[in-house]
Tab-separated table of C-alpha atoms in Angstrom:
chain	number	residue	atom	x	y	z
A	21	MET	CA	17.857	59.256	3.415
A	22	PHE	CA	16.120	57.532	6.181
A	23	THR	CA	12.753	57.395	4.227
A	24	GLU	CA	14.452	55.990	1.181
A	25	SER	CA	16.139	53.492	3.394
A	26	ILE	CA	12.762	52.359	4.769
A	27	ILE	CA	11.308	52.105	1.379
A	28	LYS	CA	14.102	50.040	0.044
A	29	TRP	CA	13.889	47.668	2.926
A	30	ALA	CA	10.071	47.480	2.462
A	31	ALA	CA	10.288	46.641	-0.898
A	32	VAL	CA	12.953	43.851	-0.361
A	33	GLY	CA	10.648	42.665	2.320
A	34	ILE	CA	7.735	42.586	-0.042
A	35	VAL	CA	9.595	40.747	-2.689
A	36	VAL	CA	10.887	38.038	-0.157
A	37	LEU	CA	7.343	37.764	1.211
A	38	ILE	CA	5.881	37.159	-2.352
A	39	ILE	CA	8.674	34.518	-3.184
A	40	ILE	CA	7.844	32.800	0.267
A	41	VAL	CA	4.342	32.620	-0.500
A	42	ARG	CA	4.873	31.372	-4.013
A	43	ILE	CA	7.186	28.783	-2.528
A	44	ILE	CA	4.370	27.507	-0.016
A	45	LYS	CA	1.943	27.452	-2.902
A	46	LYS	CA	3.980	25.245	-5.069
A	47	ARG	CA	5.014	23.101	-2.342
A	48	ASN	CA	1.316	22.698	-1.252
A	49	LEU	CA	0.625	22.143	-5.155
A	50	PHE	CA	2.999	19.300	-5.105
A	51	VAL	CA	1.547	17.752	-2.010
A	52	GLN	CA	-1.696	17.725	-3.508
A	53	LEU	CA	-0.606	16.081	-6.918
A	54	LYS	CA	1.535	13.375	-4.765
A	55	THR	CA	-1.824	12.580	-2.697
A	56	ASP	CA	-3.669	12.157	-6.027
A	57	VAL	CA	-0.984	9.572	-7.066
A	58	GLU	CA	-1.282	8.080	-3.790
A	59	THR	CA	-5.155	7.980	-3.939
A	60	GLN	CA	-5.208	6.153	-7.371
A	61	MET	CA	-2.575	3.769	-6.291
A	62	SER	CA	-4.944	2.752	-3.326
A	63	ASN	CA	-7.673	2.652	-5.815
A	64	ILE	CA	-6.068	-0.071	-7.794
A	65	SER	CA	-5.344	-2.142	-4.649
A	66	ASN	CA	-9.026	-1.854	-3.608
A	67	TYR	CA	-10.240	-3.087	-7.012
A	68	ARG	CA	-7.590	-6.162	-7.276
A	69	GLU	CA	-8.936	-7.250	-3.689
A	70	LEU	CA	-12.516	-6.856	-5.024
A	71	ARG	CA	-11.533	-8.773	-8.079
A	72	HIS	CA	-9.760	-11.529	-6.101
A	73	ASN	CA	-12.976	-11.791	-3.947
A	74	ALA	CA	-15.234	-12.180	-7.119
A	75	ILE	CA	-12.629	-15.047	-8.602
A	76	LYS	CA	-12.805	-16.772	-5.329
A	77	ASP	CA	-16.588	-16.851	-5.384
A	78	CYS	CA	-16.609	-18.166	-8.978
A	79	MET	CA	-13.931	-20.938	-8.017
A	80	ASP	CA	-15.972	-22.016	-4.729
A	81	ILE	CA	-19.151	-22.221	-6.931
A	82	LEU	CA	-17.164	-24.091	-9.547
A	83	GLY	CA	-15.530	-26.275	-7.030
A	84	VAL	CA	-18.768	-27.660	-5.897
A	85	THR	CA	-19.538	-29.777	-9.178
A	86	HIS	CA	-16.606	-29.324	-11.270
A	87	GLN	CA	-13.210	-29.878	-9.561
A	88	ASN	CA	-11.264	-30.920	-12.521
A	89	ASP	CA	-11.739	-27.403	-13.980
A	90	VAL	CA	-11.011	-25.754	-10.757
A	91	ASP	CA	-7.596	-27.553	-10.939
A	92	ALA	CA	-7.038	-26.679	-14.460
A	93	ILE	CA	-7.735	-22.824	-13.670
A	94	ALA	CA	-5.659	-22.990	-10.661
A	95	ARG	CA	-2.518	-23.290	-12.787
A	96	LEU	CA	-3.565	-20.188	-14.808
A	97	GLY	CA	-2.438	-16.654	-14.326
A	98	ILE	CA	-5.216	-14.073	-13.353
A	99	GLU	CA	-6.467	-12.651	-16.673
A	100	ALA	CA	-6.435	-16.158	-18.205
A	101	ALA	CA	-8.310	-17.523	-15.199
A	102	SER	CA	-10.857	-14.774	-15.472
A	103	GLN	CA	-11.240	-15.771	-19.135
A	104	GLN	CA	-11.632	-19.572	-18.353
A	105	LEU	CA	-14.110	-18.874	-15.681
A	106	ARG	CA	-16.285	-16.961	-18.349
A	107	VAL	CA	-16.065	-19.900	-20.711
A	108	LEU	CA	-17.042	-22.369	-18.249
A	109	GLY	CA	-20.143	-20.449	-17.499
A	110	ASN	CA	-21.089	-21.018	-21.116
A	111	LYS	CA	-19.676	-24.736	-20.921
A	112	TYR	CA	-21.692	-25.952	-18.008
A	113	PRO	CA	-25.693	-24.936	-17.970
A	114	ASP	CA	-25.752	-25.632	-14.509
A	115	LEU	CA	-23.372	-22.855	-13.656
A	116	LYS	CA	-24.972	-20.508	-16.534
A	117	ASP	CA	-28.178	-20.876	-14.463
A	118	THR	CA	-26.659	-20.028	-11.181
A	119	PRO	CA	-27.114	-16.410	-10.096
A	120	ALA	CA	-24.194	-16.038	-7.909
A	121	TYR	CA	-21.866	-17.592	-10.346
A	122	SER	CA	-23.199	-15.122	-13.159
A	123	GLN	CA	-22.887	-12.118	-10.706
A	124	ALA	CA	-19.437	-13.057	-9.701
A	125	LEU	CA	-18.587	-13.204	-13.365
A	126	VAL	CA	-20.038	-9.729	-13.794
A	127	ASN	CA	-18.224	-8.408	-10.773
A	128	ILE	CA	-14.803	-9.988	-12.184
A	129	HIS	CA	-15.322	-8.056	-15.405
A	130	HIS	CA	-16.389	-4.760	-13.745
A	131	TYR	CA	-13.279	-4.874	-11.374
A	132	SER	CA	-10.953	-5.621	-14.120
A	133	GLU	CA	-12.390	-2.712	-16.016
A	134	GLU	CA	-12.017	-0.489	-13.119
A	135	ILE	CA	-8.547	-1.590	-12.375
A	136	THR	CA	-7.663	-0.503	-16.127
A	137	ALA	CA	-9.222	2.772	-15.607
A	138	SER	CA	-7.557	3.259	-12.225
A	139	LYS	CA	-4.175	2.650	-13.863
A	140	ASN	CA	-4.927	5.069	-16.585
A	141	ILE	CA	-5.980	7.783	-14.244
A	142	LEU	CA	-2.867	6.947	-11.830
A	143	ASN	CA	-0.683	7.463	-15.125
A	144	LYS	CA	-2.371	10.753	-15.892
A	145	SER	CA	-1.903	11.886	-11.868
A	146	ILE	CA	1.781	10.856	-12.164
A	147	GLN	CA	2.240	12.531	-15.617
A	148	ASN	CA	0.807	15.755	-13.809
A	149	TYR	CA	2.823	15.421	-10.784
A	150	ASN	CA	6.321	14.777	-12.747
A	151	LYS	CA	5.291	17.743	-15.120
A	152	ALA	CA	4.831	19.941	-12.072
A	153	ILE	CA	8.120	19.081	-10.197
A	154	SER	CA	10.083	19.247	-13.517
A	155	VAL	CA	9.597	22.819	-14.753
A	156	PHE	CA	11.530	25.793	-13.836
A	157	PRO	CA	11.351	27.383	-11.357
A	158	ALA	CA	9.059	24.897	-9.644
A	159	LEU	CA	12.119	22.294	-9.979
A	160	ILE	CA	13.858	24.424	-7.361
A	161	VAL	CA	11.133	24.250	-4.907
A	162	ALA	CA	10.593	20.449	-5.600
A	163	ASN	CA	14.132	19.828	-4.935
A	164	MET	CA	14.244	21.925	-1.612
A	165	PHE	CA	11.389	19.724	-0.168
A	166	GLY	CA	12.555	16.247	-1.445
A	167	PHE	CA	9.798	15.793	-4.101
A	168	GLU	CA	11.119	12.952	-6.685
A	169	ARG	CA	9.657	11.916	-10.070
A	170	GLU	CA	7.489	8.921	-9.769
A	171	THR	CA	7.465	6.073	-12.474
A	172	PHE	CA	4.351	4.945	-14.445
A	173	ILE	CA	2.637	1.850	-14.153
A	174	ASP	CA	4.046	-0.694	-16.646
A	175	GLU	CA	2.458	-3.940	-16.792
A	176	GLU	CA	5.623	-5.903	-17.797
A	177	LYS	CA	7.482	-4.389	-14.872
A	178	MET	CA	4.500	-4.715	-12.378
A	179	GLN	CA	6.518	-6.801	-10.159
A	180	SER	CA	8.998	-4.218	-9.462
A	181	ASN	CA	6.449	-1.243	-9.403
A	182	LYS	CA	6.166	0.100	-6.096
A	183	PHE	CA	2.805	1.580	-6.664
A	184	SER	CA	0.676	-1.399	-7.029
A	185	ASN	CA	-0.352	-4.243	-4.816
A	186	THR	CA	0.832	-7.138	-6.730
A	187	ASP	CA	-0.924	-9.888	-4.695
A	188	GLU	CA	-2.770	-12.152	-7.177
A	189	VAL	CA	-5.365	-14.800	-6.477
A	190	ASP	CA	-3.677	-17.820	-4.834
A	191	PHE	CA	-5.211	-20.390	-7.012
A	192	SER	CA	-3.548	-23.246	-5.025
A	193	GLN	CA	-6.194	-23.125	-2.442
A	194	TYR	CA	-8.625	-24.629	-5.052
A	195	ARG	CA	-6.592	-27.662	-6.054
A	196	THR	CA	-7.536	-31.059	-4.945
A	197	GLN	CA	-5.422	-33.033	-2.574
A	198	LYS	CA	-3.657	-35.912	-3.722
A	199	ARG	CA	-4.235	-38.865	-1.671
A	200	ASP	CA	-1.362	-41.578	-1.145
Protein backbone atom coordinates (compact mmCIF):
# COMPACT_ATOMS: atom_id res chain seq x y z
CA MET A 1 0.00 0.00 0.00
CA PHE A 2 2.75 2.42 0.98
CA THR A 3 4.78 1.47 -2.13
CA GLU A 4 1.76 1.95 -4.38
CA SER A 5 1.22 5.40 -2.91
CA ILE A 6 4.85 6.37 -3.54
CA ILE A 7 4.68 5.07 -7.11
CA LYS A 8 1.44 6.96 -7.69
CA TRP A 9 2.88 10.24 -6.38
CA ALA A 10 6.11 9.70 -8.29
CA ALA A 11 4.12 9.21 -11.50
CA VAL A 12 2.11 12.37 -10.80
CA GLY A 13 5.33 14.23 -10.06
CA ILE A 14 6.93 13.05 -13.30
CA VAL A 15 3.86 14.08 -15.31
CA VAL A 16 3.83 17.51 -13.65
CA LEU A 17 7.55 17.88 -14.27
CA ILE A 18 7.12 16.97 -17.96
CA ILE A 19 4.29 19.51 -18.28
CA ILE A 20 6.39 22.23 -16.62
CA VAL A 21 9.36 21.48 -18.89
CA ARG A 22 7.11 21.62 -21.98
CA ILE A 23 5.61 24.93 -20.83
CA ILE A 24 9.08 26.39 -20.31
CA LYS A 25 10.21 25.17 -23.74
CA LYS A 26 7.14 26.68 -25.42
CA ARG A 27 7.64 29.98 -23.62
CA ASN A 28 11.28 30.06 -24.70
CA LEU A 29 10.23 29.34 -28.30
CA PHE A 30 7.78 32.25 -28.18
CA VAL A 31 10.49 34.55 -26.80
CA GLN A 32 12.85 33.47 -29.59
CA LEU A 33 10.20 34.07 -32.28
CA LYS A 34 9.28 37.44 -30.77
CA THR A 35 12.96 38.39 -30.78
CA ASP A 36 13.15 37.46 -34.48
CA VAL A 37 10.25 39.83 -35.17
CA GLU A 38 11.92 42.64 -33.22
CA THR A 39 15.23 42.06 -35.01
CA GLN A 40 13.57 42.40 -38.40
CA MET A 41 11.81 45.58 -37.30
CA SER A 42 15.18 46.97 -36.31
CA ASN A 43 16.70 45.96 -39.66
CA ILE A 44 14.00 47.89 -41.51
CA SER A 45 14.69 50.99 -39.44
CA ASN A 46 18.43 50.67 -40.06
CA TYR A 47 18.00 50.39 -43.83
CA ARG A 48 15.58 53.32 -43.85
CA GLU A 49 18.20 55.43 -42.11
CA LEU A 50 20.89 54.36 -44.58
CA ARG A 51 18.57 55.16 -47.51
CA HIS A 52 17.81 58.53 -45.92
CA ASN A 53 21.54 59.30 -45.77
CA ALA A 54 22.05 58.26 -49.40
CA ILE A 55 19.18 60.48 -50.55
CA LYS A 56 20.61 63.34 -48.50
CA ASP A 57 23.97 62.84 -50.23
CA CYS A 58 22.29 63.00 -53.64
CA MET A 59 20.32 66.09 -52.70
CA ASP A 60 23.45 67.81 -51.41
CA ILE A 61 25.34 67.09 -54.63
CA LEU A 62 22.37 68.07 -56.77
CA GLY A 63 21.83 71.27 -54.82
CA VAL A 64 25.25 72.61 -55.78
CA THR A 65 24.25 73.29 -59.39
CA HIS A 66 20.62 72.36 -59.89
CA GLN A 67 18.63 74.04 -57.12
CA ASN A 68 15.39 74.17 -59.14
CA ASP A 69 15.38 70.39 -59.41
CA VAL A 70 16.10 70.11 -55.69
CA ASP A 71 13.04 72.27 -54.99
CA ALA A 72 10.89 70.04 -57.22
CA ILE A 73 12.17 66.82 -55.67
CA ALA A 74 11.60 68.22 -52.20
CA ARG A 75 7.85 68.19 -52.90
CA LEU A 76 7.83 64.47 -53.75
CA GLY A 77 7.43 61.43 -51.53
CA ILE A 78 10.36 59.14 -50.79
CA GLU A 79 9.83 56.64 -53.63
CA ALA A 80 9.10 59.30 -56.25
CA ALA A 81 12.09 61.31 -55.07
CA SER A 82 14.36 58.26 -55.40
CA GLN A 83 13.17 57.71 -58.97
CA GLN A 84 13.52 61.39 -59.85
CA LEU A 85 17.09 61.46 -58.54
CA ARG A 86 17.92 58.59 -60.93
CA VAL A 87 16.31 60.46 -63.85
CA LEU A 88 18.29 63.60 -63.07
CA GLY A 89 21.48 61.57 -63.11
CA ASN A 90 20.72 60.78 -66.76
CA LYS A 91 19.49 64.30 -67.56
CA TYR A 92 22.62 66.09 -66.40
CA PRO A 93 25.95 64.73 -67.69
CA ASP A 94 27.84 66.51 -64.91
CA LEU A 95 25.89 64.51 -62.33
CA LYS A 96 26.29 61.28 -64.26
CA ASP A 97 30.04 61.79 -64.20
CA THR A 98 30.13 62.54 -60.47
CA PRO A 99 31.22 59.34 -58.69
CA ALA A 100 29.71 60.40 -55.37
CA TYR A 101 26.30 61.00 -56.97
CA SER A 102 26.42 57.70 -58.84
CA GLN A 103 27.42 55.84 -55.68
CA ALA A 104 24.64 57.53 -53.70
CA LEU A 105 22.11 56.39 -56.35
CA VAL A 106 23.45 52.85 -56.14
CA ASN A 107 23.12 53.03 -52.35
CA ILE A 108 19.53 54.31 -52.55
CA HIS A 109 18.59 51.43 -54.82
CA HIS A 110 20.41 48.90 -52.65
CA TYR A 111 18.82 50.13 -49.41
CA SER A 112 15.37 50.22 -50.99
CA GLU A 113 15.82 46.57 -51.99
CA GLU A 114 17.06 45.72 -48.49
CA ILE A 115 14.00 47.41 -46.96
CA THR A 116 11.72 45.35 -49.20
CA ALA A 117 13.58 42.14 -48.38
CA SER A 118 13.55 42.94 -44.65
CA LYS A 119 9.81 43.57 -44.76
CA ASN A 120 9.32 40.18 -46.38
CA ILE A 121 11.47 38.51 -43.74
CA LEU A 122 9.63 40.42 -41.01
CA ASN A 123 6.26 39.28 -42.33
CA LYS A 124 7.51 35.68 -42.41
CA SER A 125 8.79 36.02 -38.83
CA ILE A 126 5.45 37.46 -37.76
CA GLN A 127 3.66 34.60 -39.52
CA ASN A 128 5.82 32.01 -37.70
CA TYR A 129 5.31 33.74 -34.36
CA ASN A 130 1.54 34.10 -34.81
CA LYS A 131 1.26 30.47 -35.90
CA ALA A 132 3.25 29.28 -32.89
CA ILE A 133 1.12 31.14 -30.33
CA SER A 134 -2.20 30.26 -32.02
CA VAL A 135 -2.19 26.47 -32.00
CA PHE A 136 -3.46 24.34 -29.18
CA PRO A 137 -2.01 23.63 -26.60
CA ALA A 138 0.63 26.32 -27.18
CA LEU A 139 -2.20 28.86 -27.14
CA ILE A 140 -2.69 28.17 -23.41
CA VAL A 141 1.00 28.80 -22.69
CA ALA A 142 0.99 31.95 -24.85
CA ASN A 143 -1.99 33.33 -22.98
CA MET A 144 -0.42 32.42 -19.63
CA PHE A 145 2.64 34.54 -20.41
CA GLY A 146 0.85 37.36 -22.23
CA PHE A 147 2.05 36.71 -25.78
CA GLU A 148 -0.21 38.45 -28.31
CA ARG A 149 -0.54 38.27 -32.08
CA GLU A 150 1.51 40.72 -34.12
CA THR A 151 0.22 42.53 -37.20
CA PHE A 152 1.87 42.34 -40.60
CA ILE A 153 3.65 45.18 -42.36
CA ASP A 154 1.21 46.83 -44.73
CA GLU A 155 2.38 49.75 -46.83
CA GLU A 156 -1.08 51.35 -46.93
CA LYS A 157 -1.27 51.32 -43.14
CA MET A 158 2.39 52.14 -42.47
CA GLN A 159 1.57 55.22 -40.38
CA SER A 160 -0.34 53.16 -37.87
CA ASN A 161 1.98 50.19 -38.01
CA LYS A 162 3.80 49.97 -34.70
CA PHE A 163 6.77 48.07 -36.11
CA SER A 164 8.43 50.45 -38.49
CA ASN A 165 10.23 53.65 -38.05
CA THR A 166 8.11 55.85 -40.31
CA ASP A 167 10.52 58.79 -40.35
CA GLU A 168 11.12 59.69 -43.93
CA VAL A 169 13.48 62.15 -45.51
CA ASP A 170 12.65 65.77 -44.70
CA PHE A 171 13.09 67.31 -48.12
CA SER A 172 12.10 70.77 -46.90
CA GLN A 173 15.68 71.30 -45.77
CA TYR A 174 16.72 71.40 -49.42
CA ARG A 175 14.26 74.04 -50.61
CA THR A 176 15.63 77.47 -51.36
CA GLN A 177 14.62 80.26 -49.04
CA LYS A 178 12.43 82.94 -50.64
CA ARG A 179 13.81 86.40 -50.14
CA ASP A 180 11.52 89.37 -49.50
